[in-house]
Amino acid sequence: MRVGVLTGGGDCPGLNAVIRAVVRQGVKTHGFEFVGFRDGWKGPLEGLTMELGIKECRGILPRGGTILGSSRTNPFKIDDGVERIQANLASSGVDALVAIGGEDTLGVATKLADLGVHVVGVPKTIDNDLSGTDFTFGFDTAVNIATEAIDRLHTTAESHHRVLVVEVMGRHAGWIALHSGIAGGASAVLIPEQPFDIEAVCAHVETRFQTQYAPIIVVSEGAVPAEGGDMTVTSGELDAFGHVRLGGIGDRLAREIEQRTGKEARAVVLGHIQRGGTPTAFDRWLATRFGLQAIDAVADGDFGKMVALRGTDIIRVPLSEGTAQLKLVSPKEYAEAAVFFG
Ligand code: F6P
């Protein structure tokens, strides 16, 4: 069998570990041949391919990014997009596809599977917001990077008696903010799921200063104030899946805290630092296991499925189930963090 592999959406530490495991298991156990499609769905859409075998996968396990490249191309938004993909898969002799991506890439995979394309999905996102799997790889790396940043910011904030606002990624879900905020001992964690009260945030800032300790506020890029108004920040630009580009809430929040409390406040935006570089051991382990199981699903002809982590087991769930809804932070989980605010 000839199998195509692609990585779509925002890159994520661990993508190369999945590719390596898919290829290694596919060649050694199942005798498959592989072709790499470049830049997400753009690859099969435009026939952009690269060689992919054990040789191409040597040394990539600890490398961030993806050797295949990525994009946010949506073939369903392009005239004849689906027909072009089907034609290119046929002309490159590809019998099945392994699509590694988040809600958007796997959303396309779901629709293609419904149209009869042989596809198996592997969930990926640093945001950890895909339902159907306990964790996505890349998340642990992002949380560790954010936690290290918070640890470092504590000492400088304390020396200068400043407030430091740390903006982390998380468009719809506050998992990175929640985990790194708890691990880093934040004075407040602000997430998209729970609109925040700026007065309460300022009260946490004051309390922290009263105990001679500098406040660190961790805020997801998608967090919004309860009162609405002009603290909601977007650039207005939309990607091919209709998502606005976020960013700027950290700066806006720092200014507001400074005005309301009279304490100096600065913002740090971690941005793509959270997505780049080498994956943690956990993410390499999870990505490797996802890759092994995904190619086994291909070998079983079990298409239209996504691999998922449940407890310590890797299982297969229908692609449609894995992408049906976002996994959000519950009020109960948020309340656990709130004990430490102030
Ligand atoms: O979906 C993953 C993610 O990193 C989000 O947290 C973030 O909003 C988005 O991607 C940023 O995407 P881009 O790098 O395309 O601006």
Coordinates of C-alpha atoms and ligand atoms in Angstrom, one line a residue:
M1 CA 0.0 0.0 0.0
R2 CA 1.1 3.6 -0.7
V3 CA 0.3 6.0 2.1
G4 CA 0.3 9.8 2.0
V5 CA 1.1 11.8 5.2
L6 CA 0.4 15.5 5.8
T7 CA 0.5 17.9 8.7
G8 CA -1.9 20.9 8.8
G9 CA -2.8 23.9 10.9
G10 CA -0.5 25.6 13.4
D11 CA 2.7 23.6 13.9
C12 CA 3.3 21.8 17.2
P13 CA 6.2 20.1 19.0
G14 CA 5.9 16.3 18.3
L15 CA 4.7 16.4 14.7
N16 CA 8.0 14.9 13.5
A17 CA 7.8 12.2 16.1
V18 CA 4.4 11.2 14.7
I19 CA 5.7 11.2 11.1
R20 CA 8.7 9.0 12.2
A21 CA 6.6 6.5 14.0
V22 CA 4.0 6.2 11.1
V23 CA 6.8 5.6 8.6
R24 CA 8.9 3.3 10.8
Q25 CA 6.0 1.1 11.7
G26 CA 4.5 1.3 8.2
V27 CA 7.7 0.2 6.5
K28 CA 8.9 -2.4 9.0
T29 CA 5.7 -4.0 10.1
H30 CA 3.3 -3.5 7.2
G31 CA 5.7 -3.2 4.2
F32 CA 4.1 0.1 3.1
E33 CA 5.5 2.9 0.9
F34 CA 5.1 6.5 1.8
V35 CA 4.8 9.9 0.1
G36 CA 4.9 13.1 2.0
F37 CA 2.4 15.8 1.1
R38 CA 3.8 19.3 1.8
D39 CA 2.1 22.1 3.7
G40 CA -1.1 20.5 4.9
W41 CA -4.1 20.2 2.6
K42 CA -2.2 22.4 0.1
G43 CA 0.0 19.3 -0.7
P44 CA -2.7 17.0 -2.0
L45 CA -4.6 20.0 -3.5
E46 CA -1.7 21.1 -5.6
G47 CA 0.2 17.8 -5.9
L48 CA 3.1 19.0 -3.8
T49 CA 5.0 15.9 -2.7
M50 CA 8.3 14.9 -1.2
E51 CA 10.1 11.6 -0.6
L52 CA 9.3 10.0 2.8
G53 CA 11.0 6.9 4.1
I54 CA 13.1 5.8 7.0
K55 CA 16.0 7.8 5.7
E56 CA 14.1 11.1 5.6
C57 CA 13.0 10.4 9.2
R58 CA 16.4 9.9 10.7
G59 CA 17.2 12.4 13.5
I60 CA 13.8 14.1 13.5
L61 CA 12.4 12.8 16.8
P62 CA 13.6 15.7 19.0
R63 CA 13.0 18.3 16.3
G64 CA 10.2 20.9 16.6
G65 CA 8.1 22.0 13.6
T66 CA 7.3 19.5 10.8
I67 CA 9.6 18.3 8.0
L68 CA 6.5 18.3 5.8
G69 CA 5.6 21.9 6.3
S70 CA 2.1 23.1 7.3
S71 CA -0.6 25.6 6.2
R72 CA -4.2 26.5 7.0
T73 CA -5.4 25.6 3.5
N74 CA -9.1 24.7 3.4
P75 CA -9.9 22.7 0.2
F76 CA -13.6 23.1 0.9
K77 CA -13.2 26.9 0.4
I78 CA -11.6 26.4 -3.0
D79 CA -13.4 25.7 -6.3
D80 CA -13.0 22.0 -7.3
G81 CA -10.8 21.6 -4.2
V82 CA -12.1 18.2 -3.3
E83 CA -12.0 16.9 -6.9
R84 CA -8.4 18.1 -7.2
I85 CA -7.4 16.3 -4.1
Q86 CA -9.1 13.1 -5.3
A87 CA -7.4 13.4 -8.7
N88 CA -3.9 14.0 -7.2
L89 CA -4.2 11.1 -4.7
A90 CA -5.1 8.9 -7.6
S91 CA -2.3 10.1 -9.9
S92 CA 0.3 9.7 -7.1
G93 CA -1.0 6.2 -6.5
V94 CA -1.9 6.9 -2.9
D95 CA -4.4 4.4 -1.4
A96 CA -4.7 6.0 2.1
L97 CA -3.8 9.2 4.0
V98 CA -2.6 9.9 7.5
A99 CA -3.7 13.5 8.3
I100 CA -2.1 15.0 11.4
G101 CA -3.8 18.2 12.6
G102 CA -6.2 20.0 14.9
E103 CA -9.9 20.8 14.6
D104 CA -9.6 22.4 11.2
T105 CA -7.3 19.8 9.5
L106 CA -9.3 16.9 11.0
G107 CA -12.6 18.7 10.1
V108 CA -11.5 18.5 6.5
A109 CA -10.4 14.9 7.0
T110 CA -13.9 14.1 8.4
K111 CA -15.6 15.5 5.3
L112 CA -13.2 13.7 2.9
A113 CA -13.8 10.4 4.8
D114 CA -17.5 10.9 4.3
L115 CA -16.8 11.3 0.5
G116 CA -14.9 8.0 0.5
V117 CA -11.3 9.1 0.9
H118 CA -9.3 6.6 3.0
V119 CA -8.1 8.7 5.8
V120 CA -7.0 8.2 9.4
G121 CA -6.5 11.3 11.7
V122 CA -3.9 12.1 14.4
P123 CA -5.0 14.9 16.8
K124 CA -2.5 17.7 17.3
T125 CA -2.7 21.1 19.0
I126 CA -0.8 22.9 21.7
D127 CA -4.2 24.2 22.8
N128 CA -5.3 20.7 24.0
D129 CA -8.9 21.6 23.0
L130 CA -9.9 18.5 21.0
S131 CA -12.7 16.4 22.4
G132 CA -12.2 12.6 22.1
T133 CA -8.7 12.6 23.5
D134 CA -7.5 13.2 27.0
F135 CA -4.4 15.0 25.7
T136 CA -2.9 16.2 22.4
F137 CA 0.9 16.2 22.0
G138 CA 2.5 19.7 22.0
F139 CA 0.4 20.8 24.9
D140 CA 2.9 19.5 27.5
T141 CA 5.7 21.3 25.8
A142 CA 3.8 24.6 25.6
V143 CA 2.8 24.3 29.3
N144 CA 6.5 23.7 30.3
I145 CA 7.7 26.7 28.2
A146 CA 5.0 28.9 29.8
T147 CA 5.8 27.7 33.3
E148 CA 9.5 28.3 32.9
A149 CA 8.6 31.8 31.7
I150 CA 6.4 32.5 34.7
D151 CA 9.1 31.2 37.1
R152 CA 11.6 33.6 35.5
L153 CA 9.1 36.5 35.6
H154 CA 8.5 36.0 39.3
T155 CA 12.0 37.0 40.3
T156 CA 12.2 40.1 38.1
A157 CA 8.6 41.2 39.0
E158 CA 9.5 40.9 42.7
S159 CA 12.8 42.9 42.3
H160 CA 11.0 45.8 40.7
H161 CA 7.7 45.6 42.6
R162 CA 5.9 45.3 39.2
V163 CA 2.9 43.4 37.9
L164 CA 3.7 41.1 35.1
V165 CA 1.0 40.0 32.7
V166 CA 1.9 36.9 30.7
E167 CA -0.2 36.3 27.5
V168 CA -0.2 32.7 26.4
M169 CA -1.9 30.9 23.5
G170 CA -5.4 29.5 23.6
R171 CA -8.0 30.9 21.3
H172 CA -11.1 29.2 22.6
A173 CA -9.8 27.1 25.5
G174 CA -7.7 28.2 28.5
W175 CA -5.8 24.9 29.1
I176 CA -2.3 26.3 28.6
A177 CA -3.1 29.3 30.9
L178 CA -4.7 27.0 33.5
H179 CA -1.9 24.4 33.7
S180 CA 1.0 26.9 33.5
G181 CA -0.8 29.3 35.9
I182 CA -1.3 26.6 38.5
A183 CA 2.3 25.2 38.0
G184 CA 3.8 28.7 38.1
G185 CA 1.7 30.1 41.1
A186 CA -0.1 32.9 39.2
S187 CA -2.0 35.6 41.1
A188 CA -4.8 35.2 38.6
V189 CA -5.5 33.0 35.5
L190 CA -7.8 34.5 32.9
I191 CA -9.3 32.1 30.3
P192 CA -11.8 32.4 27.4
E193 CA -14.3 30.2 29.1
Q194 CA -14.8 32.5 32.1
P195 CA -15.1 36.2 31.2
F196 CA -13.1 38.1 33.8
D197 CA -13.9 41.0 36.1
I198 CA -11.2 43.6 35.9
E199 CA -12.0 44.8 39.5
A200 CA -11.4 41.3 40.8
V201 CA -8.1 41.1 38.9
C202 CA -7.0 44.4 40.4
A203 CA -8.0 43.2 43.9
H204 CA -5.8 40.1 43.4
V205 CA -2.9 42.4 42.4
E206 CA -3.3 44.5 45.6
T207 CA -3.5 41.4 47.8
R208 CA -0.3 40.0 46.3
F209 CA 1.6 43.3 46.9
Q210 CA 0.3 43.4 50.5
T211 CA 2.2 40.1 51.1
Q212 CA 5.4 41.6 49.6
Y213 CA 5.2 39.4 46.6
A214 CA 4.9 40.5 43.0
P215 CA 1.7 39.5 41.1
I216 CA 1.8 37.5 37.9
I217 CA -1.4 37.4 35.8
V218 CA -1.6 34.7 33.2
V219 CA -4.1 35.4 30.4
S220 CA -5.1 33.3 27.4
E221 CA -5.1 35.3 24.2
G222 CA -8.8 34.6 23.8
A223 CA -9.8 35.8 27.3
V224 CA -12.5 38.5 27.4
P225 CA -13.7 40.9 30.1
A226 CA -17.1 40.3 31.6
E227 CA -18.1 44.0 31.0
G228 CA -17.2 43.7 27.2
G229 CA -15.9 47.0 25.9
D230 CA -12.7 47.8 24.2
M231 CA -10.4 45.2 26.0
T232 CA -11.4 42.6 23.5
V233 CA -8.6 42.5 21.0
T234 CA -8.5 41.1 17.5
S235 CA -6.7 42.2 14.3
G236 CA -9.9 41.6 12.3
E237 CA -8.0 39.3 9.9
L238 CA -9.6 35.9 9.2
D239 CA -7.9 32.7 8.2
A240 CA -9.3 30.1 5.7
F241 CA -11.3 28.5 8.5
G242 CA -12.8 31.8 9.6
H243 CA -10.7 32.3 12.8
V244 CA -9.7 35.8 13.7
R245 CA -6.1 36.4 14.6
L246 CA -5.9 37.2 18.3
G247 CA -3.3 39.0 20.3
G248 CA -3.0 42.1 22.4
I249 CA -5.1 41.3 25.5
G250 CA -2.0 41.2 27.7
D251 CA -0.9 44.7 26.8
R252 CA -4.4 46.1 27.2
L253 CA -4.8 44.4 30.6
A254 CA -1.4 45.7 31.8
R255 CA -2.5 49.2 30.9
E256 CA -5.8 48.8 32.7
I257 CA -4.2 47.4 35.8
E258 CA -1.7 50.2 35.9
Q259 CA -4.4 52.9 35.6
R260 CA -6.6 51.3 38.2
T261 CA -4.0 50.3 40.8
G262 CA -1.3 52.8 40.3
K263 CA 1.3 49.9 40.2
E264 CA 3.6 49.6 37.3
A265 CA 2.5 46.7 35.0
R266 CA 4.2 45.2 32.0
A267 CA 3.0 42.5 29.5
V268 CA 5.0 39.6 28.0
V269 CA 3.5 37.8 25.0
L270 CA 4.9 34.3 24.7
G271 CA 3.4 33.8 21.3
H272 CA 5.1 31.2 19.0
I273 CA 7.8 30.5 21.5
Q274 CA 5.2 28.1 22.9
R275 CA 5.0 26.2 19.6
G276 CA 8.6 26.1 18.6
G277 CA 11.6 23.9 19.5
T278 CA 12.1 20.5 20.9
P279 CA 9.1 18.5 22.4
T280 CA 9.1 17.3 26.0
A281 CA 9.6 13.6 26.7
F282 CA 5.9 13.2 27.3
D283 CA 5.0 14.7 23.9
R284 CA 7.6 12.5 22.1
W285 CA 6.1 9.5 23.9
L286 CA 2.5 10.4 23.0
A287 CA 3.2 11.5 19.5
T288 CA 5.2 8.2 18.9
R289 CA 2.3 6.1 20.2
F290 CA -0.2 8.0 18.1
G291 CA 1.9 7.4 15.0
L292 CA 2.2 3.7 15.6
Q293 CA -1.5 3.2 16.2
A294 CA -2.5 5.5 13.3
I295 CA -0.6 3.4 10.7
D296 CA -2.0 0.2 12.3
A297 CA -5.5 1.6 11.7
V298 CA -4.6 2.1 8.1
A299 CA -3.3 -1.5 7.9
D300 CA -6.6 -2.7 9.3
G301 CA -8.6 -0.6 6.8
D302 CA -10.2 1.2 9.7
F303 CA -10.7 4.5 7.9
G304 CA -12.6 7.6 9.1
K305 CA -11.1 7.2 12.5
M306 CA -8.8 9.3 14.7
V307 CA -6.4 7.9 17.3
A308 CA -7.0 9.2 20.9
L309 CA -5.5 8.9 24.4
R310 CA -7.9 7.6 27.0
G311 CA -6.2 7.1 30.3
T312 CA -3.0 5.4 29.2
D313 CA -4.5 3.6 26.3
I314 CA -4.5 4.7 22.6
I315 CA -7.9 4.0 21.1
R316 CA -9.7 4.8 17.8
V317 CA -12.7 7.1 17.7
P318 CA -14.7 8.2 14.7
L319 CA -13.2 11.4 13.2
S320 CA -16.6 13.1 13.4
E321 CA -16.6 12.4 17.2
G322 CA -13.1 13.8 17.8
T323 CA -13.9 17.1 16.1
A324 CA -17.5 17.5 16.9
Q325 CA -17.0 19.9 19.8
L326 CA -14.1 21.7 21.5
K327 CA -12.9 20.5 24.9
L328 CA -13.2 23.5 27.3
V329 CA -12.1 24.1 30.9
S330 CA -15.0 23.4 33.1
P331 CA -16.1 25.8 36.0
K332 CA -15.0 23.1 38.4
E333 CA -11.5 22.9 37.0
Y334 CA -11.2 26.7 37.0
A335 CA -12.3 26.8 40.6
E336 CA -9.3 24.7 41.6
A337 CA -7.0 27.3 40.2
A338 CA -9.0 30.2 41.8
V339 CA -8.1 29.0 45.3
F340 CA -4.6 30.4 44.7
F341 CA -5.6 33.8 43.2
G342 CA -4.6 36.9 45.0
Ligands
F6P1 O1 -4.4 26.5 17.3 C1 -3.1 26.6 17.8 C2 -2.7 28.0 17.9 O2 -1.3 28.1 18.4 C3 -3.6 28.9 18.8 O3 -3.3 28.8 20.1 C4 -3.4 30.3 18.2 O4 -4.5 31.1 18.4 C5 -3.1 30.0 16.8 O5 -2.7 28.7 16.6 C6 -2.2 31.0 16.1 O6 -2.1 30.7 14.8 P1 -1.0 31.4 13.8 O7 0.3 30.9 14.1 O8 -1.4 30.8 12.4 O9 -1.2 32.8 13.9

